[in-house]
């Protein structure tokens, strides 16, 4: 059986967005993602973002180019990129979590040269909480 055309990207970034802009990003992303069959989860600490996006290779790459070029954040660092057997976000165009306590954790993931996989996993765990 062919493997599905399904990939994920997990990145972290430093926020330059106002609270209103975060709401705009969320609303706009949900609309765009619904059209492109992209699903995922966004985490916001007040100072940083973490996001997982999942979808077909071509649309995911397009979406990531747009995200990386967005001036409402910088220091975008991709931590995980790869194939997925199945979506973890199902029908959720973009779940949203606020986690002020994870600010230093993400700052650290951006700053350190080698990706600390345990720290990266801790951020993912916060996003995938039921
Ligand atoms: C933290 C962050 C997360 C974003 N997430 C998404 C996303 O999941 N999907 C998306 O299409 N755009 C996302 N964007 C917005 C894109 O960067 C960009 O604004 C949008 O794709 C361009 O839309 P437009 O072509 O209508 O101008 C995000 C932006 C930021 C700053």
mmCIF file of C-alpha atoms and ligand atoms in Angstrom:
data_model
loop_
_atom_site.group_PDB
_atom_site.id
_atom_site.type_symbol
_atom_site.label_atom_id
_atom_site.label_comp_id
_atom_site.label_asym_id
_atom_site.label_seq_id
_atom_site.Cartn_x
_atom_site.Cartn_y
_atom_site.Cartn_z
ATOM 1 C CA UNK A 1 0.000 0.000 0.000
ATOM 2 C CA UNK A 2 1.298 3.475 -0.844
ATOM 3 C CA UNK A 3 2.271 5.664 2.050
ATOM 4 C CA UNK A 4 0.129 8.776 2.338
ATOM 5 C CA UNK A 5 1.508 12.112 1.130
ATOM 6 C CA UNK A 6 1.681 13.430 4.669
ATOM 7 C CA UNK A 7 4.454 15.394 6.343
ATOM 8 C CA UNK A 8 4.956 17.484 9.450
ATOM 9 C CA UNK A 9 7.068 20.466 10.402
ATOM 10 C CA UNK A 10 7.675 21.540 13.981
ATOM 11 C CA UNK A 11 9.339 24.902 14.482
ATOM 12 C CA UNK A 12 9.826 27.499 17.189
ATOM 13 C CA UNK A 13 10.221 31.277 16.781
ATOM 14 C CA UNK A 14 10.441 34.537 18.691
ATOM 15 C CA UNK A 15 7.224 36.528 18.643
ATOM 16 C CA UNK A 16 7.128 40.149 17.479
ATOM 17 C CA UNK A 17 3.329 40.117 17.479
ATOM 18 C CA UNK A 18 0.860 42.141 19.545
ATOM 19 C CA UNK A 19 -1.974 40.217 21.247
ATOM 20 C CA UNK A 20 -4.324 41.378 18.485
ATOM 21 C CA UNK A 21 -1.907 40.162 15.819
ATOM 22 C CA UNK A 22 -1.782 36.732 17.454
ATOM 23 C CA UNK A 23 -5.569 36.547 17.136
ATOM 24 C CA UNK A 24 -5.309 37.656 13.478
ATOM 25 C CA UNK A 25 -2.669 34.996 12.752
ATOM 26 C CA UNK A 26 -4.864 32.328 14.291
ATOM 27 C CA UNK A 27 -8.006 33.317 12.413
ATOM 28 C CA UNK A 28 -6.270 33.747 9.061
ATOM 29 C CA UNK A 29 -4.269 30.529 9.453
ATOM 30 C CA UNK A 30 -7.382 28.525 10.205
ATOM 31 C CA UNK A 31 -9.013 29.785 7.006
ATOM 32 C CA UNK A 32 -5.948 29.183 4.824
ATOM 33 C CA UNK A 33 -5.204 25.791 6.340
ATOM 34 C CA UNK A 34 -8.754 24.596 5.811
ATOM 35 C CA UNK A 35 -8.365 25.309 2.101
ATOM 36 C CA UNK A 36 -4.979 23.611 1.862
ATOM 37 C CA UNK A 37 -5.694 20.519 3.966
ATOM 38 C CA UNK A 38 -3.151 21.680 6.514
ATOM 39 C CA UNK A 39 -3.801 20.901 10.190
ATOM 40 C CA UNK A 40 -1.794 21.590 13.293
ATOM 41 C CA UNK A 41 -1.259 23.307 16.581
ATOM 42 C CA UNK A 42 0.070 26.708 17.636
ATOM 43 C CA UNK A 43 1.518 27.445 21.069
ATOM 44 C CA UNK A 44 2.110 30.991 22.272
ATOM 45 C CA UNK A 45 4.042 31.891 25.409
ATOM 46 C CA UNK A 46 3.715 35.670 25.195
ATOM 47 C CA UNK A 47 7.247 35.929 23.838
ATOM 48 C CA UNK A 48 7.628 32.894 21.596
ATOM 49 C CA UNK A 49 5.713 30.615 19.276
ATOM 50 C CA UNK A 50 5.877 26.894 18.678
ATOM 51 C CA UNK A 51 3.892 25.345 15.880
ATOM 52 C CA UNK A 52 3.274 21.974 14.306
ATOM 53 C CA UNK A 53 1.845 21.920 10.815
ATOM 54 C CA UNK A 54 0.952 18.742 8.975
ATOM 55 C CA UNK A 55 -0.228 18.108 5.435
ATOM 56 C CA UNK A 56 0.755 17.089 1.894
ATOM 57 C CA UNK A 57 4.400 17.853 0.998
ATOM 58 C CA UNK A 58 3.779 20.606 -1.546
ATOM 59 C CA UNK A 59 1.207 22.605 0.422
ATOM 60 C CA UNK A 60 3.176 22.207 3.625
ATOM 61 C CA UNK A 61 6.312 23.585 1.979
ATOM 62 C CA UNK A 62 4.318 26.549 0.595
ATOM 63 C CA UNK A 63 2.817 27.252 3.995
ATOM 64 C CA UNK A 64 6.218 27.107 5.680
ATOM 65 C CA UNK A 65 7.693 29.594 3.181
ATOM 66 C CA UNK A 66 4.873 32.032 4.011
ATOM 67 C CA UNK A 67 5.330 31.491 7.747
ATOM 68 C CA UNK A 68 9.104 31.978 7.628
ATOM 69 C CA UNK A 69 8.658 35.253 5.707
ATOM 70 C CA UNK A 70 6.128 36.655 8.196
ATOM 71 C CA UNK A 71 7.472 39.755 9.987
ATOM 72 C CA UNK A 72 5.348 39.100 13.087
ATOM 73 C CA UNK A 73 8.042 36.730 14.290
ATOM 74 C CA UNK A 74 11.744 36.041 13.726
ATOM 75 C CA UNK A 75 14.434 33.496 14.661
ATOM 76 C CA UNK A 76 12.320 30.764 13.086
ATOM 77 C CA UNK A 77 14.017 27.446 13.806
ATOM 78 C CA UNK A 78 12.760 24.167 12.412
ATOM 79 C CA UNK A 79 13.247 21.389 14.963
ATOM 80 C CA UNK A 80 11.522 18.464 13.258
ATOM 81 C CA UNK A 81 10.643 17.839 9.645
ATOM 82 C CA UNK A 82 9.520 14.503 8.313
ATOM 83 C CA UNK A 83 6.956 12.023 7.192
ATOM 84 C CA UNK A 84 3.874 11.196 9.196
ATOM 85 C CA UNK A 85 1.906 7.960 9.094
ATOM 86 C CA UNK A 86 -1.285 9.725 10.129
ATOM 87 C CA UNK A 87 -2.453 13.166 11.213
ATOM 88 C CA UNK A 88 -2.331 13.884 14.902
ATOM 89 C CA UNK A 89 -4.601 16.855 14.587
ATOM 90 C CA UNK A 90 -7.337 15.225 12.564
ATOM 91 C CA UNK A 91 -9.819 17.860 11.608
ATOM 92 C CA UNK A 92 -8.303 20.654 13.696
ATOM 93 C CA UNK A 93 -7.122 23.376 11.315
ATOM 94 C CA UNK A 94 -5.085 25.001 14.068
ATOM 95 C CA UNK A 95 -5.373 24.164 17.750
ATOM 96 C CA UNK A 96 -4.198 26.907 20.097
ATOM 97 C CA UNK A 97 -2.493 26.763 23.501
ATOM 98 C CA UNK A 98 -1.234 29.605 25.670
ATOM 99 C CA UNK A 99 1.733 28.565 27.792
ATOM 100 C CA UNK A 100 3.537 31.499 29.460
ATOM 101 C CA UNK A 101 5.573 29.019 31.498
ATOM 102 C CA UNK A 102 7.256 27.665 28.356
ATOM 103 C CA UNK A 103 8.866 30.964 27.343
ATOM 104 C CA UNK A 104 12.383 30.186 28.579
ATOM 105 C CA UNK A 105 12.172 26.647 27.268
ATOM 106 C CA UNK A 106 11.555 27.893 23.737
ATOM 107 C CA UNK A 107 14.091 30.723 24.010
ATOM 108 C CA UNK A 108 16.602 28.046 24.888
ATOM 109 C CA UNK A 109 15.638 25.849 21.937
ATOM 110 C CA UNK A 110 16.275 28.792 19.621
ATOM 111 C CA UNK A 111 19.590 29.746 21.164
ATOM 112 C CA UNK A 112 21.390 26.465 21.641
ATOM 113 C CA UNK A 113 23.371 25.155 18.732
ATOM 114 C CA UNK A 114 22.306 21.523 18.920
ATOM 115 C CA UNK A 115 18.636 20.778 19.223
ATOM 116 C CA UNK A 116 17.886 19.324 22.643
ATOM 117 C CA UNK A 117 15.348 16.656 21.765
ATOM 118 C CA UNK A 118 14.080 16.302 25.338
ATOM 119 C CA UNK A 119 13.272 19.996 25.495
ATOM 120 C CA UNK A 120 11.675 19.866 22.057
ATOM 121 C CA UNK A 121 9.540 16.956 23.243
ATOM 122 C CA UNK A 122 8.437 18.928 26.303
ATOM 123 C CA UNK A 123 7.089 21.664 24.047
ATOM 124 C CA UNK A 124 5.301 19.092 21.892
ATOM 125 C CA UNK A 125 3.768 17.545 25.011
ATOM 126 C CA UNK A 126 2.309 20.936 25.942
ATOM 127 C CA UNK A 127 0.720 21.218 22.493
ATOM 128 C CA UNK A 128 -0.728 17.738 22.484
ATOM 129 C CA UNK A 129 -2.301 17.840 25.940
ATOM 130 C CA UNK A 130 -5.898 16.653 25.828
HETATM 131 C C1 LIG B 1 3.391 32.238 14.321
HETATM 132 C C2 LIG B 1 2.730 32.214 12.989
HETATM 133 C C3 LIG B 1 2.017 31.095 12.596
HETATM 134 C C4 LIG B 1 1.391 31.036 11.352
HETATM 135 N N1 LIG B 1 0.726 29.908 10.980
HETATM 136 C C5 LIG B 1 0.197 29.824 9.739
HETATM 137 C C6 LIG B 1 -0.460 28.644 9.307
HETATM 138 O O1 LIG B 1 -0.580 27.662 10.021
HETATM 139 N N2 LIG B 1 -0.983 28.636 8.067
HETATM 140 C C7 LIG B 1 -0.898 29.712 7.223
HETATM 141 O O2 LIG B 1 -1.376 29.631 6.106
HETATM 142 N N3 LIG B 1 -0.317 30.836 7.629
HETATM 143 C C8 LIG B 1 0.247 30.931 8.857
HETATM 144 N N4 LIG B 1 0.839 32.074 9.257
HETATM 145 C C9 LIG B 1 0.639 33.281 8.450
HETATM 146 C C10 LIG B 1 1.544 33.319 7.300
HETATM 147 O O3 LIG B 1 2.804 33.664 7.780
HETATM 148 C C11 LIG B 1 1.053 34.370 6.304
HETATM 149 O O4 LIG B 1 0.579 35.492 6.939
HETATM 150 C C12 LIG B 1 -0.053 33.856 5.462
HETATM 151 O O5 LIG B 1 0.155 32.539 5.062
HETATM 152 C C13 LIG B 1 -0.105 34.708 4.208
HETATM 153 O O6 LIG B 1 -1.428 34.814 3.866
HETATM 154 P P1 LIG B 1 -1.872 35.700 2.598
HETATM 155 O O7 LIG B 1 -1.284 34.992 1.414
HETATM 156 O O8 LIG B 1 -3.340 35.676 2.671
HETATM 157 O O9 LIG B 1 -1.263 37.056 2.817
HETATM 158 C C14 LIG B 1 1.474 32.155 10.488
HETATM 159 C C15 LIG B 1 2.188 33.276 10.887
HETATM 160 C C16 LIG B 1 2.821 33.326 12.118
HETATM 161 C C17 LIG B 1 3.583 34.550 12.531
#
